[in-house]
């Protein structure tokens, strides 16, 4: 099994950035690398996933689920949008809304959500559902692209700084096709400071680590600086522990 470069490191960040630049032309290579990197992070904080139940919520075409399975986990994909599944989703994939997962309380050892939070209208309800299906003491992995980061507007970034509608119009003029994301419909302005305050106020989970997911250095320090973190973090990674009942 091939591991990614040391996290954090400049080599790792450059490898991920190059993969993102080729995402449109080589999506499998991009997301396979991202999946290996994310699985490394899960194991760094929670130990080996072999023999454990991993619930991948909103994992799209299933790269994360496949990576966890290759490491010996009992991994299952729950994806609400059938258009995101691709031609060959992993066996056992369930089309389900992250607000209401068809799972019993405490079913998962690890609940995993990569770059989903900015696509849900009610992040706190979404987090509550992740907590519900995670066993007490289990790990919850949540990452999201915050609105004020350079990639906050997704395919129409960084022009989102000038306004969402203007950025979407520019994208259409440049590409000849409508943007995939529309603010207020399938993309929402999530902020780091607000999210951290809301999570810290919860009694069903505690923060193990809050850090920049892709940044090559000072990954935790930058998240502690109000204002700066909204621009410099790029993508926030929250490692959460499910609290006992």
CSV table of C-alpha atoms in Angstrom, one decimal:
chain,number,residue,atom,x,y,z
A,1,UNK,CA,0.0,0.0,0.0
A,2,UNK,CA,1.4,3.4,-1.1
A,3,UNK,CA,1.4,6.1,1.5
A,4,UNK,CA,1.4,9.8,0.8
A,5,UNK,CA,4.3,12.1,1.9
A,6,UNK,CA,4.7,13.1,5.5
A,7,UNK,CA,1.8,15.3,6.8
A,8,UNK,CA,2.4,18.2,7.0
A,9,UNK,CA,5.2,18.8,4.5
A,10,UNK,CA,5.8,20.9,1.5
A,11,UNK,CA,6.2,17.8,-0.6
A,12,UNK,CA,2.8,16.5,0.3
A,13,UNK,CA,1.1,19.9,-0.2
A,14,UNK,CA,2.7,20.3,-3.7
A,15,UNK,CA,1.6,16.7,-4.7
A,16,UNK,CA,-2.0,17.4,-3.7
A,17,UNK,CA,-2.0,20.8,-5.4
A,18,UNK,CA,-0.7,19.3,-8.6
A,19,UNK,CA,-3.3,16.6,-8.4
A,20,UNK,CA,-6.1,19.2,-8.0
A,21,UNK,CA,-4.8,21.1,-11.0
A,22,UNK,CA,-5.3,17.9,-13.1
A,23,UNK,CA,-8.6,17.0,-11.5
A,24,UNK,CA,-10.7,17.7,-14.7
A,25,UNK,CA,-8.4,15.6,-16.9
A,26,UNK,CA,-7.4,12.9,-14.4
A,27,UNK,CA,-10.1,12.6,-11.7
A,28,UNK,CA,-9.3,9.1,-10.7
A,29,UNK,CA,-5.6,9.9,-10.0
A,30,UNK,CA,-6.6,13.1,-8.1
A,31,UNK,CA,-9.2,11.5,-5.9
A,32,UNK,CA,-7.2,8.3,-5.3
A,33,UNK,CA,-4.3,10.4,-4.0
A,34,UNK,CA,-6.7,12.5,-1.8
A,35,UNK,CA,-8.3,9.3,-0.5
A,36,UNK,CA,-4.9,7.8,0.5
A,37,UNK,CA,-4.0,11.1,2.2
A,38,UNK,CA,-7.3,11.3,4.1
A,39,UNK,CA,-7.1,7.7,5.2
A,40,UNK,CA,-3.5,8.3,6.5
A,41,UNK,CA,-4.9,11.2,8.6
A,42,UNK,CA,-7.7,9.1,10.0
A,43,UNK,CA,-5.2,6.4,11.1
A,44,UNK,CA,-2.8,9.0,12.5
A,45,UNK,CA,-5.5,10.2,14.9
A,46,UNK,CA,-7.5,7.1,15.4
A,47,UNK,CA,-5.3,4.1,14.7
A,48,UNK,CA,-5.5,1.5,12.0
A,49,UNK,CA,-8.9,1.1,10.4
A,50,UNK,CA,-8.6,-2.6,9.7
A,51,UNK,CA,-11.5,-4.5,11.2
A,52,UNK,CA,-13.4,-1.3,12.0
A,53,UNK,CA,-16.7,0.1,10.6
A,54,UNK,CA,-16.2,3.3,8.6
A,55,UNK,CA,-19.1,5.3,7.3
A,56,UNK,CA,-18.3,7.6,4.4
A,57,UNK,CA,-21.0,10.3,4.2
A,58,UNK,CA,-21.2,12.2,0.9
A,59,UNK,CA,-18.2,10.4,-0.6
A,60,UNK,CA,-19.2,10.8,-4.2
A,61,UNK,CA,-17.8,8.2,-6.6
A,62,UNK,CA,-16.4,6.1,-3.7
A,63,UNK,CA,-12.7,6.7,-3.7
A,64,UNK,CA,-12.6,7.1,0.0
A,65,UNK,CA,-14.7,4.0,0.7
A,66,UNK,CA,-12.4,1.9,-1.6
A,67,UNK,CA,-9.3,3.2,0.2
A,68,UNK,CA,-10.7,2.3,3.6
A,69,UNK,CA,-11.7,-1.2,2.3
A,70,UNK,CA,-8.2,-1.7,0.9
A,71,UNK,CA,-6.9,-1.1,4.5
A,72,UNK,CA,-9.2,-3.8,5.9
A,73,UNK,CA,-12.1,-1.6,7.1
A,74,UNK,CA,-15.7,-2.4,6.8
A,75,UNK,CA,-16.4,0.8,4.8
A,76,UNK,CA,-19.8,1.9,3.5
A,77,UNK,CA,-20.7,4.8,1.3
A,78,UNK,CA,-23.8,6.9,1.8
A,79,UNK,CA,-24.3,9.4,-1.0
A,80,UNK,CA,-27.5,11.5,-1.5
A,81,UNK,CA,-26.8,12.4,-5.2
A,82,UNK,CA,-26.9,9.6,-7.7
A,83,UNK,CA,-25.2,11.8,-10.2
A,84,UNK,CA,-22.1,11.8,-8.1
A,85,UNK,CA,-21.8,8.0,-7.8
A,86,UNK,CA,-20.2,7.5,-11.3
A,87,UNK,CA,-20.5,4.3,-13.3
A,88,UNK,CA,-19.3,1.8,-10.7
A,89,UNK,CA,-19.9,2.8,-7.1
A,90,UNK,CA,-18.6,0.5,-4.4
A,91,UNK,CA,-20.7,-2.6,-3.6
A,92,UNK,CA,-23.2,-1.8,-0.8
A,93,UNK,CA,-23.5,1.9,-1.6
A,94,UNK,CA,-26.6,3.5,-0.2
A,95,UNK,CA,-28.4,6.5,-1.6
A,96,UNK,CA,-29.2,8.4,1.5
A,97,UNK,CA,-29.4,12.0,2.9
A,98,UNK,CA,-26.7,12.9,5.4
A,99,UNK,CA,-29.4,14.5,7.6
A,100,UNK,CA,-31.1,11.1,8.1
A,101,UNK,CA,-28.8,8.2,7.7
A,102,UNK,CA,-30.4,4.7,7.7
A,103,UNK,CA,-28.1,3.5,10.5
A,104,UNK,CA,-28.6,2.7,14.2
A,105,UNK,CA,-27.2,4.8,16.9
A,106,UNK,CA,-23.5,4.1,17.5
A,107,UNK,CA,-23.0,2.0,14.3
A,108,UNK,CA,-19.7,3.4,13.2
A,109,UNK,CA,-16.2,3.3,14.7
A,110,UNK,CA,-15.3,6.1,12.3
A,111,UNK,CA,-17.6,8.6,10.5
A,112,UNK,CA,-16.0,10.3,7.6
A,113,UNK,CA,-17.1,13.4,5.7
A,114,UNK,CA,-14.7,15.0,3.2
A,115,UNK,CA,-15.6,18.4,1.7
A,116,UNK,CA,-19.4,18.1,2.4
A,117,UNK,CA,-20.2,20.6,5.1
A,118,UNK,CA,-20.1,23.6,2.7
A,119,UNK,CA,-22.8,21.8,0.6
A,120,UNK,CA,-25.4,21.4,3.3
A,121,UNK,CA,-27.8,24.1,4.3
A,122,UNK,CA,-27.8,23.1,8.0
A,123,UNK,CA,-24.3,22.1,9.1
A,124,UNK,CA,-25.3,21.6,12.7
A,125,UNK,CA,-28.0,19.1,11.9
A,126,UNK,CA,-25.6,17.3,9.6
A,127,UNK,CA,-23.0,17.1,12.4
A,128,UNK,CA,-25.6,15.9,14.8
A,129,UNK,CA,-26.4,13.0,12.5
A,130,UNK,CA,-22.7,12.1,12.2
A,131,UNK,CA,-22.4,12.1,16.0
A,132,UNK,CA,-25.5,9.9,16.3
A,133,UNK,CA,-24.2,7.1,14.2
A,134,UNK,CA,-20.7,7.2,15.8
A,135,UNK,CA,-20.1,5.0,18.8
A,136,UNK,CA,-19.1,6.7,22.0
A,137,UNK,CA,-15.3,7.2,21.8
A,138,UNK,CA,-15.4,6.9,18.1
A,139,UNK,CA,-13.8,9.3,15.6
A,140,UNK,CA,-15.5,11.8,13.4
A,141,UNK,CA,-13.5,13.2,10.5
A,142,UNK,CA,-15.0,16.4,8.9
A,143,UNK,CA,-13.3,18.7,6.4
A,144,UNK,CA,-14.7,21.6,4.5
A,145,UNK,CA,-13.6,24.5,2.2
A,146,UNK,CA,-14.5,27.7,4.0
A,147,UNK,CA,-16.1,30.4,2.0
A,148,UNK,CA,-13.4,33.0,2.3
A,149,UNK,CA,-10.6,30.7,1.3
A,150,UNK,CA,-9.2,31.1,-2.2
A,151,UNK,CA,-11.2,28.0,-3.2
A,152,UNK,CA,-14.4,29.0,-1.4
A,153,UNK,CA,-16.3,29.5,-4.7
A,154,UNK,CA,-15.2,26.1,-6.0
A,155,UNK,CA,-15.2,26.1,-9.8
A,156,UNK,CA,-15.8,29.8,-10.0
A,157,UNK,CA,-13.1,30.7,-7.4
A,158,UNK,CA,-11.4,33.1,-6.7
A,159,UNK,CA,-13.9,35.4,-8.3
A,160,UNK,CA,-16.4,34.7,-5.5
A,161,UNK,CA,-14.6,37.5,-3.6
A,162,UNK,CA,-16.4,39.9,-6.1
A,163,UNK,CA,-19.8,38.3,-5.5
A,164,UNK,CA,-21.3,34.9,-6.3
A,165,UNK,CA,-23.5,35.9,-9.2
A,166,UNK,CA,-20.7,37.8,-10.9
A,167,UNK,CA,-18.4,34.9,-10.4
A,168,UNK,CA,-20.9,32.4,-11.9
A,169,UNK,CA,-21.5,34.6,-14.9
A,170,UNK,CA,-17.8,34.9,-15.5
A,171,UNK,CA,-17.5,31.1,-15.3
A,172,UNK,CA,-20.2,30.7,-17.9
A,173,UNK,CA,-18.6,33.2,-20.3
A,174,UNK,CA,-15.2,31.5,-20.0
A,175,UNK,CA,-16.3,27.9,-20.3
A,176,UNK,CA,-19.5,28.1,-22.3
A,177,UNK,CA,-21.4,26.0,-19.6
A,178,UNK,CA,-23.3,26.8,-16.4
A,179,UNK,CA,-21.5,26.4,-13.1
A,180,UNK,CA,-22.2,23.3,-11.1
A,181,UNK,CA,-22.6,25.2,-7.9
A,182,UNK,CA,-25.2,27.9,-7.0
A,183,UNK,CA,-24.8,29.8,-3.7
A,184,UNK,CA,-27.7,29.1,-1.4
A,185,UNK,CA,-28.7,25.9,-3.3
A,186,UNK,CA,-25.8,23.5,-3.3
A,187,UNK,CA,-23.0,25.7,-1.9
A,188,UNK,CA,-23.2,27.6,1.4
A,189,UNK,CA,-20.8,30.2,3.0
A,190,UNK,CA,-19.4,28.3,5.9
A,191,UNK,CA,-16.9,30.1,8.1
A,192,UNK,CA,-14.2,28.7,10.4
A,193,UNK,CA,-14.7,30.9,13.5
A,194,UNK,CA,-18.5,30.3,13.5
A,195,UNK,CA,-18.0,26.6,13.0
A,196,UNK,CA,-15.5,26.2,15.8
A,197,UNK,CA,-17.7,28.1,18.2
A,198,UNK,CA,-20.7,26.0,17.4
A,199,UNK,CA,-18.8,22.7,17.7
A,200,UNK,CA,-17.2,23.7,21.0
A,201,UNK,CA,-20.6,24.4,22.4
A,202,UNK,CA,-21.9,20.9,21.6
A,203,UNK,CA,-22.0,18.2,24.3
A,204,UNK,CA,-22.0,15.2,21.9
A,205,UNK,CA,-18.5,15.7,20.5
A,206,UNK,CA,-15.2,17.3,21.4
A,207,UNK,CA,-12.4,18.6,19.2
A,208,UNK,CA,-9.3,16.5,19.1
A,209,UNK,CA,-7.7,18.7,16.4
A,210,UNK,CA,-8.6,21.7,14.3
A,211,UNK,CA,-6.1,22.3,11.5
A,212,UNK,CA,-5.6,23.2,7.9
A,213,UNK,CA,-6.0,20.1,5.9
A,214,UNK,CA,-3.6,20.9,3.0
A,215,UNK,CA,-1.3,23.6,4.3
A,216,UNK,CA,2.4,22.5,4.6
A,217,UNK,CA,3.3,24.1,7.9
A,218,UNK,CA,1.8,25.7,11.0
A,219,UNK,CA,-1.4,23.8,10.3
A,220,UNK,CA,-2.9,24.4,13.8
A,221,UNK,CA,-1.5,27.8,14.4
A,222,UNK,CA,-3.1,29.4,11.4
A,223,UNK,CA,-6.5,28.2,12.6
A,224,UNK,CA,-6.1,30.0,16.0
A,225,UNK,CA,-5.8,33.5,14.4
A,226,UNK,CA,-9.2,35.2,13.9
A,227,UNK,CA,-9.6,36.8,10.6
A,228,UNK,CA,-6.4,35.4,9.1
A,229,UNK,CA,-7.7,31.8,9.4
A,230,UNK,CA,-10.7,32.6,7.2
A,231,UNK,CA,-8.4,33.2,4.2
A,232,UNK,CA,-5.2,31.3,5.0
A,233,UNK,CA,-6.6,27.9,6.2
A,234,UNK,CA,-8.0,27.0,2.7
A,235,UNK,CA,-9.7,23.9,4.0
A,236,UNK,CA,-10.5,23.2,7.7
A,237,UNK,CA,-10.0,19.6,9.0
A,238,UNK,CA,-11.8,18.8,12.2
A,239,UNK,CA,-10.9,15.6,14.1
A,240,UNK,CA,-13.7,15.0,16.6
A,241,UNK,CA,-14.3,12.4,19.3
A,242,UNK,CA,-17.8,11.2,20.0
A,243,UNK,CA,-18.6,11.9,23.7
A,244,UNK,CA,-20.1,9.2,25.9
A,245,UNK,CA,-23.8,9.4,26.4
